[in-house]
CSV table of C-alpha atoms in Angstrom, one decimal:
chain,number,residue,atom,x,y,z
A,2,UNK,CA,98.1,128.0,108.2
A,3,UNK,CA,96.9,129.8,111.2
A,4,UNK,CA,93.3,132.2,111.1
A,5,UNK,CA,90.0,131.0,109.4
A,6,UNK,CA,89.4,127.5,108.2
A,7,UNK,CA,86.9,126.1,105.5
A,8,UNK,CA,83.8,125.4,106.8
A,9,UNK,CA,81.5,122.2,105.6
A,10,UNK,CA,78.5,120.6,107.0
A,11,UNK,CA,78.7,116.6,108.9
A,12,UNK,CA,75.5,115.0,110.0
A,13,UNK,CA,75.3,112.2,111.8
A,14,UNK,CA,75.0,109.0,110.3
A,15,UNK,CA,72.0,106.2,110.7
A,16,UNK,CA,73.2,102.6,109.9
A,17,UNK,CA,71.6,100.1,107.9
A,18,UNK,CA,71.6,98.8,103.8
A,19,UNK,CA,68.6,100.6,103.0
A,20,UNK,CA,69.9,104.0,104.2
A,21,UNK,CA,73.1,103.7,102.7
A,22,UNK,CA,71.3,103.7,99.1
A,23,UNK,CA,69.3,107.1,100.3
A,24,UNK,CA,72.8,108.3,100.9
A,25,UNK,CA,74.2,107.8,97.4
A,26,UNK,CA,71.0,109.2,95.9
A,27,UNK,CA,71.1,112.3,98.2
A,28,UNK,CA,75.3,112.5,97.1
A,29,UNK,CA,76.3,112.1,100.6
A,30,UNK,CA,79.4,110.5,101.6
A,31,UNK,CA,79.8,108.1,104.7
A,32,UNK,CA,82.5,109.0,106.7
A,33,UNK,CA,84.2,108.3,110.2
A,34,UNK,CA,85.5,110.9,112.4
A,35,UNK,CA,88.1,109.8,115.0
A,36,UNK,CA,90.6,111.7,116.9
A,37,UNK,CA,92.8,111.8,120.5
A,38,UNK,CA,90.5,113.7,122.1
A,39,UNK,CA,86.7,112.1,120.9
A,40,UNK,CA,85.4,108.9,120.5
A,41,UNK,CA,84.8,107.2,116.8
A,42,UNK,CA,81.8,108.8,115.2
A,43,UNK,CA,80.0,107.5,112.0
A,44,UNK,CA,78.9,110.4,109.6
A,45,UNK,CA,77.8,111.8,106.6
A,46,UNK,CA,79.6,114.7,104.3
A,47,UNK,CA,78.7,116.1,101.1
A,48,UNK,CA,80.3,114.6,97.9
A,49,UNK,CA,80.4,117.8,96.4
A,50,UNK,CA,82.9,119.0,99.0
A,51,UNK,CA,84.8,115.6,99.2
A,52,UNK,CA,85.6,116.2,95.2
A,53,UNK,CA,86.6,119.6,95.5
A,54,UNK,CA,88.9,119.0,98.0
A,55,UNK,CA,90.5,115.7,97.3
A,56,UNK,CA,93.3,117.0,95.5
A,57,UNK,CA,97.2,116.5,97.3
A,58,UNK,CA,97.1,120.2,97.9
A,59,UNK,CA,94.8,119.8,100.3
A,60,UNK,CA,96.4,117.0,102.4
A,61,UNK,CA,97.7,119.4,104.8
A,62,UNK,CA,94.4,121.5,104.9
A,63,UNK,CA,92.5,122.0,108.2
A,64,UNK,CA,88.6,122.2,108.0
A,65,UNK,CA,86.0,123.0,110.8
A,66,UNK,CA,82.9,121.7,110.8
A,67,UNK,CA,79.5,122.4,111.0
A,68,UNK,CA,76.4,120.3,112.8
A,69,UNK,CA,73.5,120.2,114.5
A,70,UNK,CA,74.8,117.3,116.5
A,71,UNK,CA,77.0,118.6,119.3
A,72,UNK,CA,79.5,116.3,119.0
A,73,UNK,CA,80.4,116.8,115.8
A,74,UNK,CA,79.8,120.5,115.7
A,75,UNK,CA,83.0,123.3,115.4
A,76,UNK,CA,85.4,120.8,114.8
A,77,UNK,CA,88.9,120.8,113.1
A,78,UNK,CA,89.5,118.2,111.0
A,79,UNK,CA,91.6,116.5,108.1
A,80,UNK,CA,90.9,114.8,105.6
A,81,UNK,CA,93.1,111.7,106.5
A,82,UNK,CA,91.8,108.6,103.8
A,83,UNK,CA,89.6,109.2,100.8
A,84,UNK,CA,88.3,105.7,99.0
A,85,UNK,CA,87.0,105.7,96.1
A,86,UNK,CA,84.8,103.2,93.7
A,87,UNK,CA,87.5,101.6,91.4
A,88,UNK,CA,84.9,102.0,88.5
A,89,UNK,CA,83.0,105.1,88.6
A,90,UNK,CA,85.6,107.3,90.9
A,91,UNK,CA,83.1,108.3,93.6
A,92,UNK,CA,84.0,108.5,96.7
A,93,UNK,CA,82.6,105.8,98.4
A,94,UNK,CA,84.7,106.4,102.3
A,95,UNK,CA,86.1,109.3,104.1
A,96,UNK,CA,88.4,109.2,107.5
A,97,UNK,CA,88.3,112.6,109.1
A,98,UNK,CA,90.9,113.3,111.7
A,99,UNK,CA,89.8,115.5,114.4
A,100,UNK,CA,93.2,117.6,115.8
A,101,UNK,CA,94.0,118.5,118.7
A,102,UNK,CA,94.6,121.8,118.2
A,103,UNK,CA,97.6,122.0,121.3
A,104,UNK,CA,99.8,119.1,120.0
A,105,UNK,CA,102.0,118.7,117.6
A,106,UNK,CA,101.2,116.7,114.1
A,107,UNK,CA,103.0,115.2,111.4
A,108,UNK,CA,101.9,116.3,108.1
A,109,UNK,CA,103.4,116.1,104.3
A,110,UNK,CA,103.3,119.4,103.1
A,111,UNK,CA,104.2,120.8,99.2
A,112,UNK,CA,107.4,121.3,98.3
A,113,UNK,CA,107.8,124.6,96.0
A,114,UNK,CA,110.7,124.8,94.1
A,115,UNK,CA,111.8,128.5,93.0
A,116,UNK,CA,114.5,129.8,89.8
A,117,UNK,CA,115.6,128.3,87.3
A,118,UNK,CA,119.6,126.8,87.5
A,119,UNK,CA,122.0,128.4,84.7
A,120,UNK,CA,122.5,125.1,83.3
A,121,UNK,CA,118.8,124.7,83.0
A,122,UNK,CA,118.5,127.8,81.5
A,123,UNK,CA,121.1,126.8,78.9
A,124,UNK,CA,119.5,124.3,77.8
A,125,UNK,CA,122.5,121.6,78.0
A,126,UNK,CA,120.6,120.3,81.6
A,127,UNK,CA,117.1,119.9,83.4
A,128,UNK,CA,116.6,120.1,87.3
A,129,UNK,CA,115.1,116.1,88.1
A,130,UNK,CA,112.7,116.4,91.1
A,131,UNK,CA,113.0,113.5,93.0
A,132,UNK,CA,110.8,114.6,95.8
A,133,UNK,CA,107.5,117.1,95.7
A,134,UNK,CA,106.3,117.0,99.5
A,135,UNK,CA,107.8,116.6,102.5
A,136,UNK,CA,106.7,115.3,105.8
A,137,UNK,CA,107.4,117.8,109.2
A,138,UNK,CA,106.1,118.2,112.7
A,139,UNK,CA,104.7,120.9,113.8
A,140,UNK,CA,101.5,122.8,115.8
A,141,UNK,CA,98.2,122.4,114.0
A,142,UNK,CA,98.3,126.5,113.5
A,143,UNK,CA,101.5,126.5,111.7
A,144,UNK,CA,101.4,123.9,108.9
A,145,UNK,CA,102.5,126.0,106.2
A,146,UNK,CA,100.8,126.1,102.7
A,147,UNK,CA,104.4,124.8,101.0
A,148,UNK,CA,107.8,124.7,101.6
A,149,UNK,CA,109.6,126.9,99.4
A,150,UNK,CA,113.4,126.1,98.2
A,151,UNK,CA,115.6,128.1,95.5
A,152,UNK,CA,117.1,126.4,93.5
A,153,UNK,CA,118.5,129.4,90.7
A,154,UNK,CA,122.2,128.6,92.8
A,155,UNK,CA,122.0,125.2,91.5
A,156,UNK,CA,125.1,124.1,89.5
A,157,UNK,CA,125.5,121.1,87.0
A,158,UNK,CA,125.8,117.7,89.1
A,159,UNK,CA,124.7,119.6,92.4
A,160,UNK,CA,121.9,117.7,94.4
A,161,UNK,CA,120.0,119.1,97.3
A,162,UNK,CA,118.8,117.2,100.5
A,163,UNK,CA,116.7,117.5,103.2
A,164,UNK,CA,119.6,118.7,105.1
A,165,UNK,CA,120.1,121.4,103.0
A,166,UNK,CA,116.5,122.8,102.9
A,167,UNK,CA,115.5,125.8,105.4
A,168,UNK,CA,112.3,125.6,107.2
A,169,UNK,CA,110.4,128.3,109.0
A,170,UNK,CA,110.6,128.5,112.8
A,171,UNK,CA,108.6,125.8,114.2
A,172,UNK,CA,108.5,123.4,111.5
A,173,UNK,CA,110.8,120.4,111.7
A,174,UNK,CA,111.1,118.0,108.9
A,175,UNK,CA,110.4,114.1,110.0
A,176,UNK,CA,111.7,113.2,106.0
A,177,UNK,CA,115.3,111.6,106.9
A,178,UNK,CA,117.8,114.4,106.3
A,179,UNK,CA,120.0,112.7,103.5
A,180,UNK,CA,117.3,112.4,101.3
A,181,UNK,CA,117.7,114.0,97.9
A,182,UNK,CA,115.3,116.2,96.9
A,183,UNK,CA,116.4,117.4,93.5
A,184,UNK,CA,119.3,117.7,90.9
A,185,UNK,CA,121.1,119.3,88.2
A,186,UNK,CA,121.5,116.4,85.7
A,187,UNK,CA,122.7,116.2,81.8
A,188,UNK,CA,119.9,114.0,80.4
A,189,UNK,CA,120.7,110.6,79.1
A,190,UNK,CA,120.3,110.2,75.6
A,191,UNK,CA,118.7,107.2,74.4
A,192,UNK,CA,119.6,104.5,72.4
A,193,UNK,CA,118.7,105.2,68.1
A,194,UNK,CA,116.2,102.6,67.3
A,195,UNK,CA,116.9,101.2,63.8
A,196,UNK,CA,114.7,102.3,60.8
A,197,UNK,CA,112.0,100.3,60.2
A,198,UNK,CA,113.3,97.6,57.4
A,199,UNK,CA,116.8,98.1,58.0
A,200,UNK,CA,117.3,94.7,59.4
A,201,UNK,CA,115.8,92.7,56.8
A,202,UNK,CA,117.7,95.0,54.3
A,203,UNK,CA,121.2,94.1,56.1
A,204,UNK,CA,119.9,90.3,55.9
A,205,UNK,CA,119.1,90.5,52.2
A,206,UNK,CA,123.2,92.4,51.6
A,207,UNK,CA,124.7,89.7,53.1
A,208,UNK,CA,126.4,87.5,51.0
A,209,UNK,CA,125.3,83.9,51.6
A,210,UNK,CA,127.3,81.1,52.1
A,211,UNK,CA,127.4,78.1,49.8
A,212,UNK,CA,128.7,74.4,50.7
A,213,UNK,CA,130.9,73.9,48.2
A,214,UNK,CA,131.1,70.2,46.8
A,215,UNK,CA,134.6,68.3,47.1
């Protein structure tokens, strides 16, 4: 995901209850940025920009930021942990991880599945994704938008693992290799629930059994 990165603004944040109400009013977010090569900071980003980009396709997206405090100025970041209120949904907490841009970092990154098997096609199967991301190591300029895997080859029965997946040059999967990440299956039918009434109907046909008198 080398070249330009989204840019959003960070101010610094002021502790203290009565500011934290400001905050909310204002829609800005409290967050923490923390990272190998800085010191914990306490900030403030904009909700609006939180929301937008909260989604699991963005969990491998790198942002740079933008401040008038120096220390929190031009740098890449991640967003790492997004709380929310259980009630209304805000967000109420953001961890920003600051990379360093020359090591190496673990990320989960989409898996995007391409074709259609024949016995899909058919109609007498369906293709069960087990897994939909993926976690690899690699440079913070190569995390790669998705990992793409064909599965048009794909017979009836046949799984594919982690083993059997190709990844570009420089991008090693951490997921343990003999994890499955899809099959060819036959669905499982399920059990025909009896019409309603047809067990008091069986009741009333059966004959009853009288004690006869000796």
């Amino acid at each position: 995901m080398a070249g330009k990165h989204t840019v959003f603004n960070i101010e610094e944040r002021q502790p203290g209850k009565g500011n934290a109400g400001k905050y909310r009013l204002d829609r800005k977010v409290p967050a923490v940025v923390y990272g190998p090569k800085m010191e914990n900071k306490n900030c403030l980003i904009d909700e609006i920009f939180v929301l937008k980009h909260s989604g699991s396709r963005h969990e491998s997206s790198i942002f740079q930021t933008k401040s008038d405090a120096s220390g929190l100025n031009s740098l890449k970041v991640m967003l790492k942990k997004i709380d929310v209120h259980p009630v209304s949904k805000r967000p109420i907490h953001v961890d920003l991880y600051a990379l360093d841009m020359t090591a190496k970092i673990k990320v989960n990154v989409a898996i995007e599945f391409e074709g259609e098997p024949a016995a899909v096609k058919s109609g007498g199967a369906i293709l069960s994704i087990i897994m939909r991301d993926i976690e690899v190591e690699c440079n913070p300029t190569d995390i790669p938008e998705s990992i793409k895997l064909d599965v048009s080859a794909m017979e009836l029965n046949d799984s594919v693992h982690v083993s059997d997946m190709k990844f570009p040059e420089g991008i090693v999967p951490v997921t343990a290799q003999e994890r499955t990440v899809c099959n060819v299956m036959v669905p499982k039918e399920e059990p025909a629930e009896p019409a309603e009434g047809a067990d008091a109907a069986t009741e009333e046909a059966a004959p009853t059994e009288e004690k006869q008198e000796g």
